[in-house]
């Protein structure tokens, strides 16, 4: 009888003990998973993207965000997005190694944002990539032209654009520029507006690529002759590159365009 009771008690003990081990293991599993997640490497660098959240460029902005988010996840860098300049000041920009002006015009910025951005560029506190609308320089919506930004872009003023859109060939002039790595010497850009300015920025910037206006399809009378579309201002401390093309979301189906964009990010983010 005693042996039977002991065997029964032992059996109960074994069952309870095994159940306890199983439950404990299950409870510990989330903690292990959490520990694994927190061991993810810190981002290589931090990017701020100021983008347009409406108007003609909203579709481009949406497509750009999808592409950028994937690149950031695959390449281990962080990216934050803002749609206005209210939060920008010296301390805010100090958190970022790269500022992307993603189809955002150089006017209607707050005074603090303008001053902080100018310091960021002139003192080389981080890199800059500007697209398309960044050269919409002039008097718009009741705002005066930002003269410092005009000089940063080569002393130009926006003059006209091809509202009907045309395809054209872009020729790479500086094939040794890091942003042109693995980019063909010429490539086609479809359905672009091709801004014209009051003068070519070439004398005041380093031209990386230009559009061949003779290849406009269909042809357009809106031309400026010497027509740079990718350039960098080597007179400031910050690594910087302006890429005119940035209207159509279809640009992210263009291998040459995405290669330039990707190269520009990793080049400009490094001091």
PDB file of C-alpha atoms in Angstrom:
ATOM      1  CA  UNK A   1       0.000   0.000   0.000  1.00  0.00           C
ATOM      2  CA  UNK A   2       2.756   2.363   0.958  1.00  0.00           C
ATOM      3  CA  UNK A   3       4.609   1.581  -2.259  1.00  0.00           C
ATOM      4  CA  UNK A   4       1.466   2.333  -4.284  1.00  0.00           C
ATOM      5  CA  UNK A   5       1.021   5.684  -2.565  1.00  0.00           C
ATOM      6  CA  UNK A   6       4.672   6.548  -3.118  1.00  0.00           C
ATOM      7  CA  UNK A   7       4.462   5.596  -6.778  1.00  0.00           C
ATOM      8  CA  UNK A   8       1.338   7.715  -7.214  1.00  0.00           C
ATOM      9  CA  UNK A   9       2.947  10.703  -5.491  1.00  0.00           C
ATOM     10  CA  UNK A  10       6.075  10.295  -7.557  1.00  0.00           C
ATOM     11  CA  UNK A  11       4.047  10.175 -10.744  1.00  0.00           C
ATOM     12  CA  UNK A  12       2.177  13.345  -9.781  1.00  0.00           C
ATOM     13  CA  UNK A  13       5.464  15.058  -8.956  1.00  0.00           C
ATOM     14  CA  UNK A  14       6.971  14.083 -12.317  1.00  0.00           C
ATOM     15  CA  UNK A  15       3.884  15.351 -14.206  1.00  0.00           C
ATOM     16  CA  UNK A  16       3.837  18.668 -12.303  1.00  0.00           C
ATOM     17  CA  UNK A  17       7.593  19.132 -12.742  1.00  0.00           C
ATOM     18  CA  UNK A  18       7.456  18.482 -16.507  1.00  0.00           C
ATOM     19  CA  UNK A  19       4.487  20.798 -16.904  1.00  0.00           C
ATOM     20  CA  UNK A  20       6.350  23.521 -15.007  1.00  0.00           C
ATOM     21  CA  UNK A  21       9.403  23.183 -17.291  1.00  0.00           C
ATOM     22  CA  UNK A  22       7.242  23.374 -20.424  1.00  0.00           C
ATOM     23  CA  UNK A  23       5.346  26.452 -19.211  1.00  0.00           C
ATOM     24  CA  UNK A  24       8.552  28.155 -18.068  1.00  0.00           C
ATOM     25  CA  UNK A  25      10.151  27.551 -21.453  1.00  0.00           C
ATOM     26  CA  UNK A  26       7.124  29.025 -23.240  1.00  0.00           C
ATOM     27  CA  UNK A  27       7.169  32.087 -20.999  1.00  0.00           C
ATOM     28  CA  UNK A  28      10.871  32.618 -21.613  1.00  0.00           C
ATOM     29  CA  UNK A  29      10.550  32.427 -25.395  1.00  0.00           C
ATOM     30  CA  UNK A  30       9.200  36.000 -25.953  1.00  0.00           C
ATOM     31  CA  UNK A  31      12.041  37.337 -23.820  1.00  0.00           C
ATOM     32  CA  UNK A  32      14.538  35.492 -26.001  1.00  0.00           C
ATOM     33  CA  UNK A  33      12.878  36.874 -29.134  1.00  0.00           C
ATOM     34  CA  UNK A  34      12.919  40.331 -27.634  1.00  0.00           C
ATOM     35  CA  UNK A  35      16.623  39.968 -26.851  1.00  0.00           C
ATOM     36  CA  UNK A  36      17.325  38.941 -30.429  1.00  0.00           C
ATOM     37  CA  UNK A  37      15.461  41.992 -31.745  1.00  0.00           C
ATOM     38  CA  UNK A  38      17.368  44.404 -29.536  1.00  0.00           C
ATOM     39  CA  UNK A  39      20.660  43.018 -30.814  1.00  0.00           C
ATOM     40  CA  UNK A  40      20.019  44.504 -34.267  1.00  0.00           C
ATOM     41  CA  UNK A  41      22.972  46.720 -35.312  1.00  0.00           C
ATOM     42  CA  UNK A  42      22.577  50.462 -34.947  1.00  0.00           C
ATOM     43  CA  UNK A  43      21.773  52.336 -38.188  1.00  0.00           C
ATOM     44  CA  UNK A  44      24.854  53.268 -40.212  1.00  0.00           C
ATOM     45  CA  UNK A  45      23.523  56.798 -40.631  1.00  0.00           C
ATOM     46  CA  UNK A  46      20.330  58.840 -40.278  1.00  0.00           C
ATOM     47  CA  UNK A  47      18.461  60.515 -43.132  1.00  0.00           C
ATOM     48  CA  UNK A  48      15.861  63.284 -43.096  1.00  0.00           C
ATOM     49  CA  UNK A  49      13.580  63.564 -46.136  1.00  0.00           C
ATOM     50  CA  UNK A  50      11.526  66.722 -46.661  1.00  0.00           C
ATOM     51  CA  UNK A  51       8.869  65.867 -49.223  1.00  0.00           C
ATOM     52  CA  UNK A  52       5.749  67.257 -50.885  1.00  0.00           C
ATOM     53  CA  UNK A  53       2.536  65.718 -49.610  1.00  0.00           C
ATOM     54  CA  UNK A  54       0.231  67.087 -52.278  1.00  0.00           C
ATOM     55  CA  UNK A  55      -0.004  68.759 -55.672  1.00  0.00           C
ATOM     56  CA  UNK A  56       1.483  67.375 -58.869  1.00  0.00           C
ATOM     57  CA  UNK A  57       4.276  65.497 -57.148  1.00  0.00           C
ATOM     58  CA  UNK A  58       2.330  63.442 -54.605  1.00  0.00           C
ATOM     59  CA  UNK A  59       2.543  60.259 -56.696  1.00  0.00           C
ATOM     60  CA  UNK A  60       6.307  60.670 -57.048  1.00  0.00           C
ATOM     61  CA  UNK A  61       6.639  61.238 -53.296  1.00  0.00           C
ATOM     62  CA  UNK A  62       4.609  58.131 -52.452  1.00  0.00           C
ATOM     63  CA  UNK A  63       6.655  55.951 -54.793  1.00  0.00           C
ATOM     64  CA  UNK A  64       9.899  57.467 -53.500  1.00  0.00           C
ATOM     65  CA  UNK A  65       8.960  56.636 -49.905  1.00  0.00           C
ATOM     66  CA  UNK A  66       8.336  52.975 -50.770  1.00  0.00           C
ATOM     67  CA  UNK A  67      11.679  52.765 -52.565  1.00  0.00           C
ATOM     68  CA  UNK A  68      13.578  54.615 -49.834  1.00  0.00           C
ATOM     69  CA  UNK A  69      12.065  52.568 -47.010  1.00  0.00           C
ATOM     70  CA  UNK A  70      13.115  49.328 -48.681  1.00  0.00           C
ATOM     71  CA  UNK A  71      16.624  50.641 -49.345  1.00  0.00           C
ATOM     72  CA  UNK A  72      16.915  51.806 -45.724  1.00  0.00           C
ATOM     73  CA  UNK A  73      15.810  48.412 -44.404  1.00  0.00           C
ATOM     74  CA  UNK A  74      18.118  46.493 -46.744  1.00  0.00           C
ATOM     75  CA  UNK A  75      21.127  48.748 -46.138  1.00  0.00           C
ATOM     76  CA  UNK A  76      20.646  49.453 -42.414  1.00  0.00           C
ATOM     77  CA  UNK A  77      20.132  53.207 -42.285  1.00  0.00           C
ATOM     78  CA  UNK A  78      17.229  55.105 -40.749  1.00  0.00           C
ATOM     79  CA  UNK A  79      15.008  57.617 -42.524  1.00  0.00           C
ATOM     80  CA  UNK A  80      12.496  60.111 -41.150  1.00  0.00           C
ATOM     81  CA  UNK A  81      10.004  62.077 -43.232  1.00  0.00           C
ATOM     82  CA  UNK A  82       8.580  65.555 -42.765  1.00  0.00           C
ATOM     83  CA  UNK A  83       6.181  67.547 -44.969  1.00  0.00           C
ATOM     84  CA  UNK A  84       6.912  71.058 -43.652  1.00  0.00           C
ATOM     85  CA  UNK A  85       9.889  72.918 -42.244  1.00  0.00           C
ATOM     86  CA  UNK A  86       8.432  73.960 -38.866  1.00  0.00           C
ATOM     87  CA  UNK A  87      10.521  71.458 -36.878  1.00  0.00           C
ATOM     88  CA  UNK A  88      13.833  72.306 -38.559  1.00  0.00           C
ATOM     89  CA  UNK A  89      16.490  74.105 -36.521  1.00  0.00           C
ATOM     90  CA  UNK A  90      20.157  73.528 -35.650  1.00  0.00           C
ATOM     91  CA  UNK A  91      19.481  70.880 -32.995  1.00  0.00           C
ATOM     92  CA  UNK A  92      17.006  69.036 -35.175  1.00  0.00           C
ATOM     93  CA  UNK A  93      19.363  68.816 -38.154  1.00  0.00           C
ATOM     94  CA  UNK A  94      22.248  67.718 -35.925  1.00  0.00           C
ATOM     95  CA  UNK A  95      20.603  64.278 -35.702  1.00  0.00           C
ATOM     96  CA  UNK A  96      20.977  63.634 -39.428  1.00  0.00           C
ATOM     97  CA  UNK A  97      23.944  62.880 -41.653  1.00  0.00           C
ATOM     98  CA  UNK A  98      21.903  63.413 -44.845  1.00  0.00           C
ATOM     99  CA  UNK A  99      19.129  65.816 -45.841  1.00  0.00           C
ATOM    100  CA  UNK A 100      17.043  64.845 -48.882  1.00  0.00           C
ATOM    101  CA  UNK A 101      14.943  67.618 -50.388  1.00  0.00           C
ATOM    102  CA  UNK A 102      12.468  65.387 -52.169  1.00  0.00           C
ATOM    103  CA  UNK A 103      10.509  67.602 -54.562  1.00  0.00           C
ATOM    104  CA  UNK A 104      10.152  70.417 -52.028  1.00  0.00           C
ATOM    105  CA  UNK A 105      10.423  74.004 -53.232  1.00  0.00           C
ATOM    106  CA  UNK A 106      12.941  76.505 -51.788  1.00  0.00           C
ATOM    107  CA  UNK A 107      10.335  78.926 -50.473  1.00  0.00           C
ATOM    108  CA  UNK A 108       7.790  79.142 -47.624  1.00  0.00           C
ATOM    109  CA  UNK A 109      10.420  77.805 -45.187  1.00  0.00           C
ATOM    110  CA  UNK A 110      10.432  79.184 -41.661  1.00  0.00           C
ATOM    111  CA  UNK A 111      13.195  81.644 -40.800  1.00  0.00           C
ATOM    112  CA  UNK A 112      14.735  79.199 -38.330  1.00  0.00           C
ATOM    113  CA  UNK A 113      14.670  76.397 -40.902  1.00  0.00           C
ATOM    114  CA  UNK A 114      16.306  78.535 -43.595  1.00  0.00           C
ATOM    115  CA  UNK A 115      19.090  79.653 -41.254  1.00  0.00           C
ATOM    116  CA  UNK A 116      19.704  76.118 -39.948  1.00  0.00           C
ATOM    117  CA  UNK A 117      19.773  74.638 -43.442  1.00  0.00           C
ATOM    118  CA  UNK A 118      22.215  77.279 -44.682  1.00  0.00           C
ATOM    119  CA  UNK A 119      24.551  76.523 -41.751  1.00  0.00           C
ATOM    120  CA  UNK A 120      24.150  72.778 -42.337  1.00  0.00           C
ATOM    121  CA  UNK A 121      25.341  73.193 -45.931  1.00  0.00           C
ATOM    122  CA  UNK A 122      28.010  75.847 -45.477  1.00  0.00           C
ATOM    123  CA  UNK A 123      29.656  74.113 -42.513  1.00  0.00           C
ATOM    124  CA  UNK A 124      29.322  70.605 -43.950  1.00  0.00           C
ATOM    125  CA  UNK A 125      27.334  69.268 -41.019  1.00  0.00           C
ATOM    126  CA  UNK A 126      25.747  66.717 -43.333  1.00  0.00           C
ATOM    127  CA  UNK A 127      25.131  65.879 -46.979  1.00  0.00           C
ATOM    128  CA  UNK A 128      22.311  67.051 -49.249  1.00  0.00           C
ATOM    129  CA  UNK A 129      20.443  65.629 -52.236  1.00  0.00           C
ATOM    130  CA  UNK A 130      17.891  67.846 -53.966  1.00  0.00           C
ATOM    131  CA  UNK A 131      15.351  66.830 -56.565  1.00  0.00           C
ATOM    132  CA  UNK A 132      13.303  68.592 -59.213  1.00  0.00           C
ATOM    133  CA  UNK A 133      11.293  71.263 -57.347  1.00  0.00           C
ATOM    134  CA  UNK A 134      14.387  72.323 -55.394  1.00  0.00           C
ATOM    135  CA  UNK A 135      15.273  74.674 -58.288  1.00  0.00           C
ATOM    136  CA  UNK A 136      11.846  76.324 -58.443  1.00  0.00           C
ATOM    137  CA  UNK A 137      13.564  79.616 -57.693  1.00  0.00           C
ATOM    138  CA  UNK A 138      11.742  82.908 -58.041  1.00  0.00           C
ATOM    139  CA  UNK A 139       8.750  84.731 -56.601  1.00  0.00           C
ATOM    140  CA  UNK A 140       5.988  82.192 -55.939  1.00  0.00           C
ATOM    141  CA  UNK A 141       2.817  82.270 -53.831  1.00  0.00           C
ATOM    142  CA  UNK A 142       3.740  85.689 -52.466  1.00  0.00           C
ATOM    143  CA  UNK A 143       7.216  84.633 -51.316  1.00  0.00           C
ATOM    144  CA  UNK A 144      10.418  86.338 -52.412  1.00  0.00           C
ATOM    145  CA  UNK A 145      13.214  84.338 -53.980  1.00  0.00           C
ATOM    146  CA  UNK A 146      15.643  82.779 -51.521  1.00  0.00           C
ATOM    147  CA  UNK A 147      18.814  84.371 -52.855  1.00  0.00           C
ATOM    148  CA  UNK A 148      21.176  82.174 -50.850  1.00  0.00           C
ATOM    149  CA  UNK A 149      19.528  79.062 -52.272  1.00  0.00           C
ATOM    150  CA  UNK A 150      19.720  80.497 -55.784  1.00  0.00           C
ATOM    151  CA  UNK A 151      23.464  80.964 -55.353  1.00  0.00           C
ATOM    152  CA  UNK A 152      23.753  77.465 -53.916  1.00  0.00           C
ATOM    153  CA  UNK A 153      22.142  76.172 -57.119  1.00  0.00           C
ATOM    154  CA  UNK A 154      24.507  78.157 -59.352  1.00  0.00           C
ATOM    155  CA  UNK A 155      22.929  81.613 -59.342  1.00  0.00           C
ATOM    156  CA  UNK A 156      19.895  80.551 -61.380  1.00  0.00           C
ATOM    157  CA  UNK A 157      16.242  81.570 -61.513  1.00  0.00           C
ATOM    158  CA  UNK A 158      13.432  79.348 -62.774  1.00  0.00           C
ATOM    159  CA  UNK A 159      12.099  80.521 -66.131  1.00  0.00           C
ATOM    160  CA  UNK A 160       9.882  77.932 -67.849  1.00  0.00           C
ATOM    161  CA  UNK A 161       9.048  74.233 -68.194  1.00  0.00           C
ATOM    162  CA  UNK A 162       7.615  71.801 -70.733  1.00  0.00           C
ATOM    163  CA  UNK A 163       4.091  71.316 -69.417  1.00  0.00           C
ATOM    164  CA  UNK A 164       3.262  68.700 -72.075  1.00  0.00           C
ATOM    165  CA  UNK A 165       6.193  66.462 -71.021  1.00  0.00           C
ATOM    166  CA  UNK A 166       8.798  64.986 -73.372  1.00  0.00           C
ATOM    167  CA  UNK A 167      11.249  62.086 -73.376  1.00  0.00           C
ATOM    168  CA  UNK A 168      14.927  62.946 -73.736  1.00  0.00           C
ATOM    169  CA  UNK A 169      18.455  61.548 -73.553  1.00  0.00           C
ATOM    170  CA  UNK A 170      20.650  62.507 -70.625  1.00  0.00           C
ATOM    171  CA  UNK A 171      24.415  62.458 -71.182  1.00  0.00           C
ATOM    172  CA  UNK A 172      26.772  61.816 -68.278  1.00  0.00           C
ATOM    173  CA  UNK A 173      29.642  64.320 -68.464  1.00  0.00           C
ATOM    174  CA  UNK A 174      31.566  63.289 -65.354  1.00  0.00           C
ATOM    175  CA  UNK A 175      31.693  59.502 -65.583  1.00  0.00           C
ATOM    176  CA  UNK A 176      34.156  59.366 -62.674  1.00  0.00           C
ATOM    177  CA  UNK A 177      31.804  61.016 -60.214  1.00  0.00           C
ATOM    178  CA  UNK A 178      30.917  58.515 -57.439  1.00  0.00           C
ATOM    179  CA  UNK A 179      27.217  59.102 -58.028  1.00  0.00           C
ATOM    180  CA  UNK A 180      27.605  57.868 -61.613  1.00  0.00           C
ATOM    181  CA  UNK A 181      29.090  54.477 -60.707  1.00  0.00           C
ATOM    182  CA  UNK A 182      27.499  51.741 -62.864  1.00  0.00           C
ATOM    183  CA  UNK A 183      25.443  54.348 -64.743  1.00  0.00           C
ATOM    184  CA  UNK A 184      25.584  54.225 -68.577  1.00  0.00           C
ATOM    185  CA  UNK A 185      27.143  57.204 -70.384  1.00  0.00           C
ATOM    186  CA  UNK A 186      23.695  58.119 -71.659  1.00  0.00           C
ATOM    187  CA  UNK A 187      20.177  57.052 -70.728  1.00  0.00           C
ATOM    188  CA  UNK A 188      16.594  57.975 -71.581  1.00  0.00           C
ATOM    189  CA  UNK A 189      14.264  59.766 -69.187  1.00  0.00           C
ATOM    190  CA  UNK A 190      10.581  59.596 -70.070  1.00  0.00           C
ATOM    191  CA  UNK A 191       7.772  62.078 -69.428  1.00  0.00           C
ATOM    192  CA  UNK A 192       9.738  64.864 -67.795  1.00  0.00           C
ATOM    193  CA  UNK A 193       9.044  68.609 -67.582  1.00  0.00           C
ATOM    194  CA  UNK A 194      12.647  69.788 -68.131  1.00  0.00           C
ATOM    195  CA  UNK A 195      12.806  73.158 -66.370  1.00  0.00           C
ATOM    196  CA  UNK A 196      14.626  76.010 -68.066  1.00  0.00           C
ATOM    197  CA  UNK A 197      16.426  78.744 -66.158  1.00  0.00           C
ATOM    198  CA  UNK A 198      17.464  82.306 -66.896  1.00  0.00           C
ATOM    199  CA  UNK A 199      20.998  81.007 -67.489  1.00  0.00           C
ATOM    200  CA  UNK A 200      23.020  77.820 -67.297  1.00  0.00           C
ATOM    201  CA  UNK A 201      24.366  77.071 -63.801  1.00  0.00           C
ATOM    202  CA  UNK A 202      27.512  75.571 -65.368  1.00  0.00           C
ATOM    203  CA  UNK A 203      29.938  78.459 -64.635  1.00  0.00           C
ATOM    204  CA  UNK A 204      29.112  78.290 -60.918  1.00  0.00           C
ATOM    205  CA  UNK A 205      28.728  74.536 -60.325  1.00  0.00           C
ATOM    206  CA  UNK A 206      30.315  71.295 -61.427  1.00  0.00           C
ATOM    207  CA  UNK A 207      28.082  69.701 -64.066  1.00  0.00           C
ATOM    208  CA  UNK A 208      27.734  65.931 -63.801  1.00  0.00           C
ATOM    209  CA  UNK A 209      25.116  65.338 -66.504  1.00  0.00           C
ATOM    210  CA  UNK A 210      23.091  67.351 -69.019  1.00  0.00           C
ATOM    211  CA  UNK A 211      20.060  66.766 -71.209  1.00  0.00           C
ATOM    212  CA  UNK A 212      20.422  66.682 -74.993  1.00  0.00           C
ATOM    213  CA  UNK A 213      17.605  68.977 -76.074  1.00  0.00           C
ATOM    214  CA  UNK A 214      17.873  67.749 -79.677  1.00  0.00           C
ATOM    215  CA  UNK A 215      16.444  64.421 -78.497  1.00  0.00           C
ATOM    216  CA  UNK A 216      13.195  65.857 -77.109  1.00  0.00           C
ATOM    217  CA  UNK A 217      10.362  63.544 -78.145  1.00  0.00           C
ATOM    218  CA  UNK A 218       8.052  65.074 -79.158  1.00  0.00           C
ATOM    219  CA  UNK A 219      10.074  68.185 -79.906  1.00  0.00           C
ATOM    220  CA  UNK A 220       9.559  71.373 -77.917  1.00  0.00           C
ATOM    221  CA  UNK A 221      10.458  75.018 -78.496  1.00  0.00           C
ATOM    222  CA  UNK A 222      11.156  75.421 -74.779  1.00  0.00           C
ATOM    223  CA  UNK A 223      14.933  75.011 -74.694  1.00  0.00           C
ATOM    224  CA  UNK A 224      17.892  76.712 -73.062  1.00  0.00           C
ATOM    225  CA  UNK A 225      20.876  75.431 -75.067  1.00  0.00           C
ATOM    226  CA  UNK A 226      23.451  74.331 -72.485  1.00  0.00           C
ATOM    227  CA  UNK A 227      21.179  72.440 -70.108  1.00  0.00           C
ATOM    228  CA  UNK A 228      22.757  70.750 -67.048  1.00  0.00           C
ATOM    229  CA  UNK A 229      20.370  68.510 -65.099  1.00  0.00           C
ATOM    230  CA  UNK A 230      22.680  66.953 -62.480  1.00  0.00           C
ATOM    231  CA  UNK A 231      25.323  69.004 -60.715  1.00  0.00           C
ATOM    232  CA  UNK A 232      27.162  69.666 -57.473  1.00  0.00           C
ATOM    233  CA  UNK A 233      28.294  72.913 -55.853  1.00  0.00           C
ATOM    234  CA  UNK A 234      31.891  72.358 -54.793  1.00  0.00           C
ATOM    235  CA  UNK A 235      32.152  75.794 -53.148  1.00  0.00           C
ATOM    236  CA  UNK A 236      30.322  74.686 -50.006  1.00  0.00           C
ATOM    237  CA  UNK A 237      31.541  72.245 -47.354  1.00  0.00           C
ATOM    238  CA  UNK A 238      28.632  69.826 -47.563  1.00  0.00           C
ATOM    239  CA  UNK A 239      28.623  66.993 -50.063  1.00  0.00           C
ATOM    240  CA  UNK A 240      25.724  67.906 -52.295  1.00  0.00           C
ATOM    241  CA  UNK A 241      24.080  66.886 -55.537  1.00  0.00           C
ATOM    242  CA  UNK A 242      21.068  68.247 -57.385  1.00  0.00           C
ATOM    243  CA  UNK A 243      19.139  65.855 -59.641  1.00  0.00           C
ATOM    244  CA  UNK A 244      16.557  67.625 -61.762  1.00  0.00           C
ATOM    245  CA  UNK A 245      14.498  64.558 -62.713  1.00  0.00           C
ATOM    246  CA  UNK A 246      11.774  63.955 -60.145  1.00  0.00           C
ATOM    247  CA  UNK A 247       8.256  64.378 -61.459  1.00  0.00           C
ATOM    248  CA  UNK A 248       6.950  60.973 -62.531  1.00  0.00           C
ATOM    249  CA  UNK A 249       6.688  57.964 -60.198  1.00  0.00           C
ATOM    250  CA  UNK A 250       7.735  55.871 -63.206  1.00  0.00           C
ATOM    251  CA  UNK A 251      11.293  57.100 -62.643  1.00  0.00           C
ATOM    252  CA  UNK A 252      11.632  54.325 -60.060  1.00  0.00           C
ATOM    253  CA  UNK A 253      11.316  51.819 -62.899  1.00  0.00           C
ATOM    254  CA  UNK A 254      14.386  53.366 -64.560  1.00  0.00           C
ATOM    255  CA  UNK A 255      17.562  51.511 -63.545  1.00  0.00           C
ATOM    256  CA  UNK A 256      19.843  54.438 -64.353  1.00  0.00           C
ATOM    257  CA  UNK A 257      17.773  56.786 -62.191  1.00  0.00           C
ATOM    258  CA  UNK A 258      17.584  54.496 -59.168  1.00  0.00           C
ATOM    259  CA  UNK A 259      21.305  53.743 -59.431  1.00  0.00           C
ATOM    260  CA  UNK A 260      22.100  57.474 -59.338  1.00  0.00           C
ATOM    261  CA  UNK A 261      19.729  57.975 -56.408  1.00  0.00           C
ATOM    262  CA  UNK A 262      21.243  55.056 -54.477  1.00  0.00           C
ATOM    263  CA  UNK A 263      24.819  56.132 -55.187  1.00  0.00           C
ATOM    264  CA  UNK A 264      24.020  59.689 -54.140  1.00  0.00           C
ATOM    265  CA  UNK A 265      22.677  58.558 -50.769  1.00  0.00           C
ATOM    266  CA  UNK A 266      25.760  56.589 -49.772  1.00  0.00           C
ATOM    267  CA  UNK A 267      28.130  59.225 -51.151  1.00  0.00           C
ATOM    268  CA  UNK A 268      26.488  62.261 -49.580  1.00  0.00           C
ATOM    269  CA  UNK A 269      25.910  60.610 -46.195  1.00  0.00           C
ATOM    270  CA  UNK A 270      29.645  60.202 -45.607  1.00  0.00           C
ATOM    271  CA  UNK A 271      31.513  63.219 -44.301  1.00  0.00           C
TER     272      UNK A 271
END
